[in-house]
PDB file of C-alpha atoms in Angstrom:
ATOM      1  CA  MET U   1       5.525  31.098  -2.420  1.00 60.00           C
ATOM      2  CA  ASN U   2       7.943  28.840  -4.315  1.00 84.00           C
ATOM      3  CA  ILE U   3       7.109  25.335  -5.437  1.00 85.00           C
ATOM      4  CA  GLU U   4       8.904  23.572  -2.567  1.00 86.00           C
ATOM      5  CA  VAL U   5       7.137  25.627   0.107  1.00 88.00           C
ATOM      6  CA  ALA U   6       3.781  25.044  -1.591  1.00 92.00           C
ATOM      7  CA  GLU U   7       4.472  21.324  -1.789  1.00 93.00           C
ATOM      8  CA  ILE U   8       5.366  20.831   1.873  1.00 93.00           C
ATOM      9  CA  THR U   9       2.517  23.095   3.015  1.00 94.00           C
ATOM     10  CA  LEU U  10      -0.003  21.035   1.060  1.00 96.00           C
ATOM     11  CA  PHE U  11       1.496  17.794   2.349  1.00 96.00           C
ATOM     12  CA  TRP U  12       1.206  18.991   5.956  1.00 96.00           C
ATOM     13  CA  LEU U  13      -2.391  19.985   5.305  1.00 96.00           C
ATOM     14  CA  ALA U  14      -3.071  16.487   3.980  1.00 97.00           C
ATOM     15  CA  VAL U  15      -1.515  14.875   7.064  1.00 96.00           C
ATOM     16  CA  ILE U  16      -3.644  17.026   9.380  1.00 96.00           C
ATOM     17  CA  LEU U  17      -6.746  16.021   7.433  1.00 97.00           C
ATOM     18  CA  TYR U  18      -5.716  12.346   7.520  1.00 97.00           C
ATOM     19  CA  ALA U  19      -5.381  12.597  11.306  1.00 96.00           C
ATOM     20  CA  ALA U  20      -8.823  14.191  11.667  1.00 96.00           C
ATOM     21  CA  ALA U  21     -10.386  11.582   9.367  1.00 95.00           C
ATOM     22  CA  THR U  22      -8.770   8.756  11.340  1.00 95.00           C
ATOM     23  CA  VAL U  23     -10.198   9.991  14.647  1.00 95.00           C
ATOM     24  CA  LEU U  24     -13.688  10.631  13.266  1.00 93.00           C
ATOM     25  CA  ALA U  25     -13.869   7.335  11.390  1.00 89.00           C
ATOM     26  CA  ALA U  26     -12.681   5.358  14.424  1.00 88.00           C
ATOM     27  CA  ILE U  27     -15.289   6.942  16.669  1.00 90.00           C
ATOM     28  CA  GLY U  28     -17.941   6.534  13.995  1.00 86.00           C
ATOM     29  CA  VAL U  29     -17.241   2.831  13.413  1.00 80.00           C
ATOM     30  CA  VAL U  30     -16.787   1.816  17.051  1.00 78.00           C
ATOM     31  CA  TRP U  31     -19.793   3.739  18.386  1.00 81.00           C
ATOM     32  CA  THR U  32     -21.935   3.486  15.250  1.00 76.00           C
ATOM     33  CA  LYS U  33     -22.034   7.211  14.656  1.00 81.00           C
ATOM     34  CA  GLN U  34     -22.903   7.316  10.976  1.00 83.00           C
ATOM     35  CA  ASN U  35     -22.574  11.084  10.775  1.00 89.00           C
ATOM     36  CA  LEU U  36     -19.014  10.869  12.100  1.00 90.00           C
ATOM     37  CA  GLN U  37     -18.216   8.046   9.686  1.00 88.00           C
ATOM     38  CA  ARG U  38     -19.410  10.125   6.765  1.00 90.00           C
ATOM     39  CA  ALA U  39     -17.523  13.169   8.030  1.00 93.00           C
ATOM     40  CA  GLY U  40     -14.357  11.091   8.375  1.00 93.00           C
ATOM     41  CA  ASN U  41     -14.740   9.759   4.843  1.00 93.00           C
ATOM     42  CA  ILE U  42     -15.325  13.226   3.396  1.00 94.00           C
ATOM     43  CA  ILE U  43     -12.270  14.618   5.177  1.00 96.00           C
ATOM     44  CA  PHE U  44     -10.171  11.655   4.039  1.00 96.00           C
ATOM     45  CA  VAL U  45     -11.174  12.245   0.419  1.00 96.00           C
ATOM     46  CA  LEU U  46     -10.420  15.938   0.804  1.00 97.00           C
ATOM     47  CA  ALA U  47      -6.959  15.040   2.146  1.00 97.00           C
ATOM     48  CA  LEU U  48      -6.198  13.195  -1.078  1.00 97.00           C
ATOM     49  CA  VAL U  49      -6.453  16.456  -3.005  1.00 97.00           C
ATOM     50  CA  PRO U  50      -3.626  18.471  -1.339  1.00 97.00           C
ATOM     51  CA  HIS U  51      -1.593  15.268  -1.006  1.00 97.00           C
ATOM     52  CA  GLY U  52      -1.960  14.540  -4.731  1.00 96.00           C
ATOM     53  CA  ILE U  53      -1.098  18.119  -5.659  1.00 96.00           C
ATOM     54  CA  ALA U  54       1.979  17.932  -3.410  1.00 96.00           C
ATOM     55  CA  ILE U  55       3.124  14.800  -5.264  1.00 95.00           C
ATOM     56  CA  ILE U  56       2.639  16.559  -8.614  1.00 95.00           C
ATOM     57  CA  LEU U  57       4.578  19.610  -7.413  1.00 94.00           C
ATOM     58  CA  ARG U  58       7.417  17.347  -6.301  1.00 93.00           C
ATOM     59  CA  TRP U  59       7.315  15.728  -9.735  1.00 91.00           C
ATOM     60  CA  LEU U  60       7.618  19.127 -11.396  1.00 90.00           C
ATOM     61  CA  ALA U  61      10.451  20.196  -9.085  1.00 88.00           C
ATOM     62  CA  THR U  62      12.517  17.027  -9.594  1.00 87.00           C
ATOM     63  CA  GLY U  63      11.707  16.293 -13.221  1.00 83.00           C
ATOM     64  CA  HIS U  64      10.939  12.639 -12.486  1.00 82.00           C
ATOM     65  CA  GLY U  65       8.119  10.580 -11.017  1.00 82.00           C
ATOM     66  CA  PRO U  66       7.744   9.769  -7.296  1.00 85.00           C
ATOM     67  CA  TYR U  67      10.122   6.833  -7.206  1.00 81.00           C
ATOM     68  CA  LEU U  68      13.643   8.035  -6.448  1.00 77.00           C
ATOM     69  CA  GLN U  69      13.775   8.936  -2.737  1.00 83.00           C
ATOM     70  CA  THR U  70      12.129   7.548   0.382  1.00 84.00           C
ATOM     71  CA  TYR U  71      10.155  10.767   0.702  1.00 91.00           C
ATOM     72  CA  GLU U  72       8.676  10.373  -2.770  1.00 91.00           C
ATOM     73  CA  ILE U  73       8.167   6.607  -2.654  1.00 89.00           C
ATOM     74  CA  VAL U  74       6.462   6.408   0.732  1.00 91.00           C
ATOM     75  CA  SER U  75       4.306   9.472   0.085  1.00 93.00           C
ATOM     76  CA  SER U  76       3.052   8.204  -3.267  1.00 93.00           C
ATOM     77  CA  ASP U  77       2.503   4.684  -1.893  1.00 91.00           C
ATOM     78  CA  ALA U  78       0.352   6.136   0.879  1.00 93.00           C
ATOM     79  CA  TRP U  79      -1.647   8.135  -1.665  1.00 95.00           C
ATOM     80  CA  VAL U  80      -2.215   5.162  -3.981  1.00 93.00           C
ATOM     81  CA  GLY U  81      -3.319   2.913  -1.110  1.00 92.00           C
ATOM     82  CA  ALA U  82      -5.679   5.577   0.228  1.00 94.00           C
ATOM     83  CA  ALA U  83      -7.138   6.380  -3.192  1.00 95.00           C
ATOM     84  CA  LEU U  84      -7.666   2.698  -3.980  1.00 92.00           C
ATOM     85  CA  PHE U  85      -9.462   2.216  -0.668  1.00 93.00           C
ATOM     86  CA  MET U  86     -11.797   5.160  -1.258  1.00 93.00           C
ATOM     87  CA  LEU U  87     -12.593   3.851  -4.736  1.00 93.00           C
ATOM     88  CA  LEU U  88     -13.488   0.433  -3.341  1.00 89.00           C
ATOM     89  CA  LEU U  89     -15.418   2.005  -0.473  1.00 88.00           C
ATOM     90  CA  TRP U  90     -17.497   3.925  -2.997  1.00 90.00           C
ATOM     91  CA  ARG U  91     -18.369   0.676  -4.764  1.00 87.00           C
ATOM     92  CA  LEU U  92     -18.591  -1.446  -1.592  1.00 86.00           C
ATOM     93  CA  PRO U  93     -19.753   0.664   1.380  1.00 87.00           C
ATOM     94  CA  ARG U  94     -19.593  -2.398   3.627  1.00 84.00           C
ATOM     95  CA  LEU U  95     -15.786  -2.079   3.501  1.00 83.00           C
ATOM     96  CA  MET U  96     -16.039   0.848   5.918  1.00 84.00           C
ATOM     97  CA  PRO U  97     -14.676  -1.085   8.963  1.00 82.00           C
ATOM     98  CA  ALA U  98     -11.390  -1.507   7.068  1.00 86.00           C
ATOM     99  CA  ALA U  99     -10.909   2.240   7.562  1.00 89.00           C
ATOM    100  CA  LEU U 100      -9.802   1.399  11.112  1.00 87.00           C
ATOM    101  CA  PHE U 101      -6.653  -0.063   9.546  1.00 89.00           C
ATOM    102  CA  VAL U 102      -6.259   1.880   6.304  1.00 91.00           C
ATOM    103  CA  TYR U 103      -6.667   5.401   7.727  1.00 94.00           C
ATOM    104  CA  PRO U 104      -4.056   5.055  10.500  1.00 94.00           C
ATOM    105  CA  LEU U 105      -1.574   3.363   8.146  1.00 92.00           C
ATOM    106  CA  THR U 106      -2.022   6.167   5.622  1.00 94.00           C
ATOM    107  CA  LEU U 107      -1.319   8.653   8.405  1.00 95.00           C
ATOM    108  CA  VAL U 108       1.757   6.737   9.573  1.00 94.00           C
ATOM    109  CA  PHE U 109       3.231   6.411   6.071  1.00 93.00           C
ATOM    110  CA  SER U 110       2.560  10.082   5.336  1.00 94.00           C
ATOM    111  CA  GLY U 111       4.276  11.044   8.594  1.00 92.00           C
ATOM    112  CA  TRP U 112       7.219   8.808   7.732  1.00 92.00           C
ATOM    113  CA  ALA U 113       7.552  10.574   4.400  1.00 93.00           C
ATOM    114  CA  LEU U 114       7.503  13.980   6.074  1.00 90.00           C
ATOM    115  CA  LEU U 115      10.318  12.925   8.409  1.00 88.00           C
ATOM    116  CA  SER U 116      12.462  11.705   5.483  1.00 87.00           C
ATOM    117  CA  SER U 117      14.989  13.776   3.588  1.00 83.00           C
ATOM    118  CA  ARG U 118      13.477  15.924   0.853  1.00 85.00           C
ATOM    119  CA  GLU U 119      16.783  16.529  -0.905  1.00 82.00           C
ATOM    120  CA  ILE U 120      16.305  16.366  -4.665  1.00 80.00           C
ATOM    121  CA  SER U 121      18.396  13.777  -6.521  1.00 76.00           C
ATOM    122  CA  GLN U 122      18.890  13.414 -10.244  1.00 75.00           C
ATOM    123  CA  ILE U 123      17.601  10.279 -11.870  1.00 73.00           C
ATOM    124  CA  PRO U 124      20.420   7.931 -12.999  1.00 72.00           C
ATOM    125  CA  ALA U 125      20.655   7.120 -16.697  1.00 71.00           C
ATOM    126  CA  THR U 126      19.887   3.446 -15.944  1.00 67.00           C
ATOM    127  CA  PHE U 127      16.491   4.455 -14.568  1.00 70.00           C
ATOM    128  CA  GLN U 128      15.371   6.138 -17.783  1.00 75.00           C
ATOM    129  CA  THR U 129      13.323   3.276 -19.220  1.00 81.00           C
ATOM    130  CA  ILE U 130       9.609   2.578 -19.556  1.00 86.00           C
ATOM    131  CA  TRP U 131      10.091  -0.707 -17.735  1.00 88.00           C
ATOM    132  CA  LEU U 132      11.033   1.120 -14.555  1.00 85.00           C
ATOM    133  CA  ILE U 133       7.779   3.093 -14.784  1.00 86.00           C
ATOM    134  CA  ILE U 134       5.810  -0.131 -15.240  1.00 90.00           C
ATOM    135  CA  HIS U 135       7.729  -1.728 -12.369  1.00 90.00           C
ATOM    136  CA  ILE U 136       6.929   1.177 -10.023  1.00 88.00           C
ATOM    137  CA  ILE U 137       3.253   1.457 -11.007  1.00 90.00           C
ATOM    138  CA  PHE U 138       2.592  -2.207 -10.337  1.00 92.00           C
ATOM    139  CA  ALA U 139       4.563  -2.066  -7.082  1.00 90.00           C
ATOM    140  CA  LYS U 140       2.236   0.679  -5.839  1.00 90.00           C
ATOM    141  CA  PHE U 141      -0.891  -1.232  -6.856  1.00 91.00           C
ATOM    142  CA  ALA U 142       0.543  -4.328  -5.178  1.00 92.00           C
ATOM    143  CA  TYR U 143       1.015  -2.398  -1.939  1.00 90.00           C
ATOM    144  CA  GLY U 144      -2.453  -0.848  -2.090  1.00 90.00           C
ATOM    145  CA  SER U 145      -4.357  -4.051  -2.816  1.00 93.00           C
ATOM    146  CA  ALA U 146      -2.320  -6.075  -0.296  1.00 93.00           C
ATOM    147  CA  LEU U 147      -3.021  -3.467   2.381  1.00 91.00           C
ATOM    148  CA  LEU U 148      -6.779  -3.618   1.778  1.00 92.00           C
ATOM    149  CA  SER U 149      -6.803  -7.397   1.633  1.00 94.00           C
ATOM    150  CA  SER U 150      -4.961  -7.661   4.941  1.00 94.00           C
ATOM    151  CA  ALA U 151      -7.247  -5.083   6.555  1.00 91.00           C
ATOM    152  CA  LEU U 152     -10.211  -7.322   5.756  1.00 93.00           C
ATOM    153  CA  ALA U 153      -8.284 -10.383   6.937  1.00 94.00           C
ATOM    154  CA  ALA U 154      -7.550  -8.654  10.250  1.00 92.00           C
ATOM    155  CA  ILE U 155     -11.228  -7.761  10.696  1.00 89.00           C
ATOM    156  CA  TYR U 156     -12.114 -11.367   9.836  1.00 92.00           C
ATOM    157  CA  LEU U 157      -9.840 -12.622  12.606  1.00 92.00           C
ATOM    158  CA  LEU U 158     -11.365 -10.192  15.084  1.00 88.00           C
ATOM    159  CA  LYS U 159     -14.893 -11.022  13.953  1.00 86.00           C
ATOM    160  CA  THR U 160     -14.377 -14.772  14.348  1.00 87.00           C
ATOM    161  CA  GLY U 161     -12.374 -14.503  17.575  1.00 79.00           C
ATOM    162  CA  SER U 162     -13.500 -15.718  20.966  1.00 61.00           C
ATOM    163  CA  THR U 163     -14.354 -12.224  22.155  1.00 62.00           C
ATOM    164  CA  LYS U 164     -16.389  -9.775  20.092  1.00 61.00           C
ATOM    165  CA  SER U 165     -16.835  -6.147  21.026  1.00 62.00           C
ATOM    166  CA  GLY U 166     -20.004  -4.318  20.105  1.00 67.00           C
ATOM    167  CA  TRP U 167     -18.686  -2.734  16.912  1.00 70.00           C
ATOM    168  CA  LEU U 168     -17.567  -6.097  15.544  1.00 74.00           C
ATOM    169  CA  GLN U 169     -21.154  -7.291  15.710  1.00 74.00           C
ATOM    170  CA  ARG U 170     -22.007  -4.650  13.136  1.00 72.00           C
ATOM    171  CA  VAL U 171     -19.303  -5.379  10.554  1.00 78.00           C
ATOM    172  CA  PRO U 172     -20.064  -7.637   7.554  1.00 82.00           C
ATOM    173  CA  GLU U 173     -20.357 -11.373   8.122  1.00 88.00           C
ATOM    174  CA  PRO U 174     -17.136 -13.456   8.051  1.00 89.00           C
ATOM    175  CA  ASN U 175     -17.900 -15.063   4.686  1.00 91.00           C
ATOM    176  CA  TRP U 176     -18.163 -11.622   3.070  1.00 92.00           C
ATOM    177  CA  LEU U 177     -14.872 -10.488   4.621  1.00 91.00           C
ATOM    178  CA  ASP U 178     -13.124 -13.688   3.565  1.00 93.00           C
ATOM    179  CA  TYR U 179     -14.482 -13.470   0.009  1.00 93.00           C
ATOM    180  CA  TYR U 180     -13.297  -9.919  -0.673  1.00 93.00           C
ATOM    181  CA  SER U 181      -9.998 -10.437   1.115  1.00 94.00           C
ATOM    182  CA  TYR U 182      -9.404 -13.405  -1.192  1.00 95.00           C
ATOM    183  CA  ARG U 183     -10.249 -11.397  -4.324  1.00 94.00           C
ATOM    184  CA  LEU U 184      -8.020  -8.498  -3.318  1.00 94.00           C
ATOM    185  CA  THR U 185      -5.189 -10.915  -2.554  1.00 95.00           C
ATOM    186  CA  ALA U 186      -5.540 -12.457  -6.015  1.00 96.00           C
ATOM    187  CA  PHE U 187      -5.207  -8.957  -7.456  1.00 95.00           C
ATOM    188  CA  ALA U 188      -2.149  -8.267  -5.275  1.00 94.00           C
ATOM    189  CA  PHE U 189      -0.604 -11.563  -6.429  1.00 96.00           C
ATOM    190  CA  LEU U 190      -0.925 -10.475 -10.057  1.00 96.00           C
ATOM    191  CA  MET U 191       0.459  -7.010  -9.286  1.00 95.00           C
ATOM    192  CA  VAL U 192       3.518  -8.404  -7.495  1.00 93.00           C
ATOM    193  CA  GLY U 193       4.101 -10.838 -10.358  1.00 95.00           C
ATOM    194  CA  VAL U 194       4.059  -8.086 -12.995  1.00 95.00           C
ATOM    195  CA  MET U 195       6.233  -5.926 -10.731  1.00 93.00           C
ATOM    196  CA  ILE U 196       8.866  -8.674 -10.585  1.00 94.00           C
ATOM    197  CA  VAL U 197       8.793  -9.346 -14.333  1.00 95.00           C
ATOM    198  CA  ALA U 198       8.999  -5.639 -15.225  1.00 93.00           C
ATOM    199  CA  GLY U 199      11.836  -5.220 -12.730  1.00 90.00           C
ATOM    200  CA  ALA U 200      13.724  -8.102 -14.321  1.00 91.00           C
ATOM    201  CA  ILE U 201      13.369  -6.603 -17.805  1.00 92.00           C
ATOM    202  CA  TRP U 202      14.495  -3.230 -16.457  1.00 87.00           C
ATOM    203  CA  ALA U 203      17.517  -4.878 -14.807  1.00 85.00           C
ATOM    204  CA  ASN U 204      18.485  -6.534 -18.077  1.00 88.00           C
ATOM    205  CA  GLN U 205      18.311  -3.211 -19.918  1.00 84.00           C
ATOM    206  CA  ALA U 206      20.243  -1.414 -17.187  1.00 79.00           C
ATOM    207  CA  TRP U 207      22.875  -3.966 -16.161  1.00 80.00           C
ATOM    208  CA  GLY U 208      22.707  -6.806 -18.686  1.00 83.00           C
ATOM    209  CA  TYR U 209      21.060  -9.472 -16.516  1.00 85.00           C
ATOM    210  CA  TYR U 210      17.485 -10.393 -15.656  1.00 88.00           C
ATOM    211  CA  TRP U 211      18.092 -11.844 -12.211  1.00 88.00           C
ATOM    212  CA  ALA U 212      21.060 -11.630  -9.840  1.00 84.00           C
ATOM    213  CA  TRP U 213      19.503 -12.660  -6.494  1.00 88.00           C
ATOM    214  CA  ASP U 214      19.718  -9.095  -5.288  1.00 85.00           C
ATOM    215  CA  PRO U 215      18.087  -8.901  -1.790  1.00 87.00           C
ATOM    216  CA  ILE U 216      15.132  -6.934  -3.160  1.00 86.00           C
ATOM    217  CA  GLU U 217      14.675  -9.486  -5.951  1.00 88.00           C
ATOM    218  CA  THR U 218      14.860 -12.371  -3.496  1.00 91.00           C
ATOM    219  CA  TRP U 219      12.432 -10.892  -0.975  1.00 91.00           C
ATOM    220  CA  SER U 220      10.032  -9.841  -3.725  1.00 91.00           C
ATOM    221  CA  LEU U 221      10.020 -13.433  -4.953  1.00 94.00           C
ATOM    222  CA  ILE U 222       9.368 -14.651  -1.389  1.00 94.00           C
ATOM    223  CA  SER U 223       6.446 -12.209  -1.101  1.00 93.00           C
ATOM    224  CA  TRP U 224       4.991 -13.419  -4.392  1.00 95.00           C
ATOM    225  CA  LEU U 225       5.361 -17.076  -3.404  1.00 96.00           C
ATOM    226  CA  LEU U 226       3.666 -16.408  -0.061  1.00 95.00           C
ATOM    227  CA  TYR U 227       0.700 -14.821  -1.800  1.00 96.00           C
ATOM    228  CA  GLY U 228       0.627 -17.768  -4.177  1.00 96.00           C
ATOM    229  CA  LEU U 229       0.666 -20.142  -1.196  1.00 96.00           C
ATOM    230  CA  TYR U 230      -2.234 -18.219   0.347  1.00 96.00           C
ATOM    231  CA  LEU U 231      -4.267 -18.454  -2.871  1.00 95.00           C
ATOM    232  CA  HIS U 232      -3.516 -22.167  -3.223  1.00 95.00           C
ATOM    233  CA  TYR U 233      -4.423 -22.839   0.410  1.00 95.00           C
ATOM    234  CA  ARG U 234      -7.613 -20.804   0.155  1.00 91.00           C
ATOM    235  CA  PHE U 235      -8.614 -22.302  -3.204  1.00 89.00           C
ATOM    236  CA  THR U 236      -8.125 -25.892  -1.991  1.00 91.00           C
ATOM    237  CA  GLY U 237     -10.434 -25.405   0.990  1.00 87.00           C
ATOM    238  CA  GLY U 238      -7.983 -24.367   3.684  1.00 89.00           C
ATOM    239  CA  LYS U 239      -9.327 -23.029   6.950  1.00 91.00           C
ATOM    240  CA  PRO U 240     -10.216 -19.326   6.561  1.00 92.00           C
ATOM    241  CA  ARG U 241      -8.621 -18.255   9.854  1.00 93.00           C
ATOM    242  CA  ARG U 242      -5.292 -19.831   8.915  1.00 94.00           C
ATOM    243  CA  ALA U 243      -5.587 -18.241   5.493  1.00 94.00           C
ATOM    244  CA  ALA U 244      -6.176 -14.848   7.123  1.00 95.00           C
ATOM    245  CA  LEU U 245      -3.056 -15.282   9.252  1.00 95.00           C
ATOM    246  CA  LEU U 246      -1.056 -16.210   6.148  1.00 95.00           C
ATOM    247  CA  ASN U 247      -2.456 -13.106   4.460  1.00 95.00           C
ATOM    248  CA  LEU U 248      -1.151 -10.894   7.273  1.00 95.00           C
ATOM    249  CA  LEU U 249       2.245 -12.611   7.143  1.00 94.00           C
ATOM    250  CA  SER U 250       2.400 -12.010   3.392  1.00 93.00           C
ATOM    251  CA  LEU U 251       1.695  -8.298   3.880  1.00 92.00           C
ATOM    252  CA  LEU U 252       4.403  -8.091   6.540  1.00 93.00           C
ATOM    253  CA  ILE U 253       6.972  -9.654   4.193  1.00 93.00           C
ATOM    254  CA  LEU U 254       5.865  -7.361   1.353  1.00 89.00           C
ATOM    255  CA  LEU U 255       6.254  -4.271   3.541  1.00 88.00           C
ATOM    256  CA  ILE U 256       9.685  -5.465   4.693  1.00 90.00           C
ATOM    257  CA  THR U 257      10.630  -5.990   1.046  1.00 87.00           C
ATOM    258  CA  LEU U 258       9.483  -2.544  -0.081  1.00 82.00           C
ATOM    259  CA  PHE U 259      10.547  -0.435   2.880  1.00 81.00           C
ATOM    260  CA  ALA U 260      13.121  -2.251   5.055  1.00 82.00           C
ATOM    261  CA  VAL U 261      15.326  -4.430   2.855  1.00 83.00           C
ATOM    262  CA  PRO U 262      16.901  -1.430   1.024  1.00 80.00           C
ATOM    263  CA  TYR U 263      18.171  -0.201   4.418  1.00 78.00           C
ATOM    264  CA  LEU U 264      19.249  -3.591   5.750  1.00 78.00           C
ATOM    265  CA  TYR U 265      21.108  -4.998   2.742  1.00 75.00           C
ATOM    266  CA  ASP U 266      23.497  -3.810   0.079  1.00 72.00           C
ATOM    267  CA  THR U 267      21.129  -3.616  -2.904  1.00 70.00           C
ATOM    268  CA  VAL U 268      20.848  -1.522  -6.042  1.00 66.00           C
ATOM    269  CA  HIS U 269      17.566  -0.185  -4.644  1.00 65.00           C
ATOM    270  CA  SER U 270      19.516   1.456  -1.832  1.00 58.00           C
ATOM    271  CA  GLU U 271      20.771   3.976  -4.391  1.00 58.00           C
ATOM    272  CA  TYR U 272      17.457   5.811  -4.300  1.00 58.00           C
ATOM    273  CA  MET U 273      16.045   4.875  -0.871  1.00 57.00           C
ATOM    274  CA  SER U 274      17.628   7.682   1.120  1.00 57.00           C
TER     275      SER U 274
END
């Protein structure tokens, strides 16, 4: 078995495990089946292993990190978000209801990666800088923390809505959800900020300018400002439900920035999003 076959086989195995974990966790949370919840969590953690190995094998095959093609970017983003969630879940078991959002999104992003082209491209000379690595690392942490923050914000909105199903009665109280959503958003705000600064330094090294109002640059700045607006609104005593809605809007803009803008606009990032 060559390295490419091993990689795609492991990735498919991870996707199958993600799907099983999603179903078990959903049933476990909604119907309070703790055994199914635990089984879903165990399977989800197990899925991270073949997925992570597949990313490493891709790295070895291409000679560069997972940041050049849609297949690599989306796959590694899904892994980082999932791993970050499991780490937080280990420290804060009450985050378990967020699995209803995180698990399906991990499955969707992994499936998207599998449907993308796996053609290997060589890394351009302009990409060979430590600032690109820093830029990519913080972009992935920004995505992961923003995803978790918005998952809690969504549960908050459901919990405080006019109608409450049985499973929502068993999730943490609204104040707890709001508190941790706020903290995760503050972390995401910092991650997006460092991502933008590192990207600007990389751009200056590669093309001789820090900022050129490239569509990705512009939308990244909009995402960062939206998260800053959320933090300001929340810190100054804004209504939590409105803050939660702003949180979800910020995630939407961030996802559009990371995954849609390179396809919609002529941007330097389009060179590797294929």
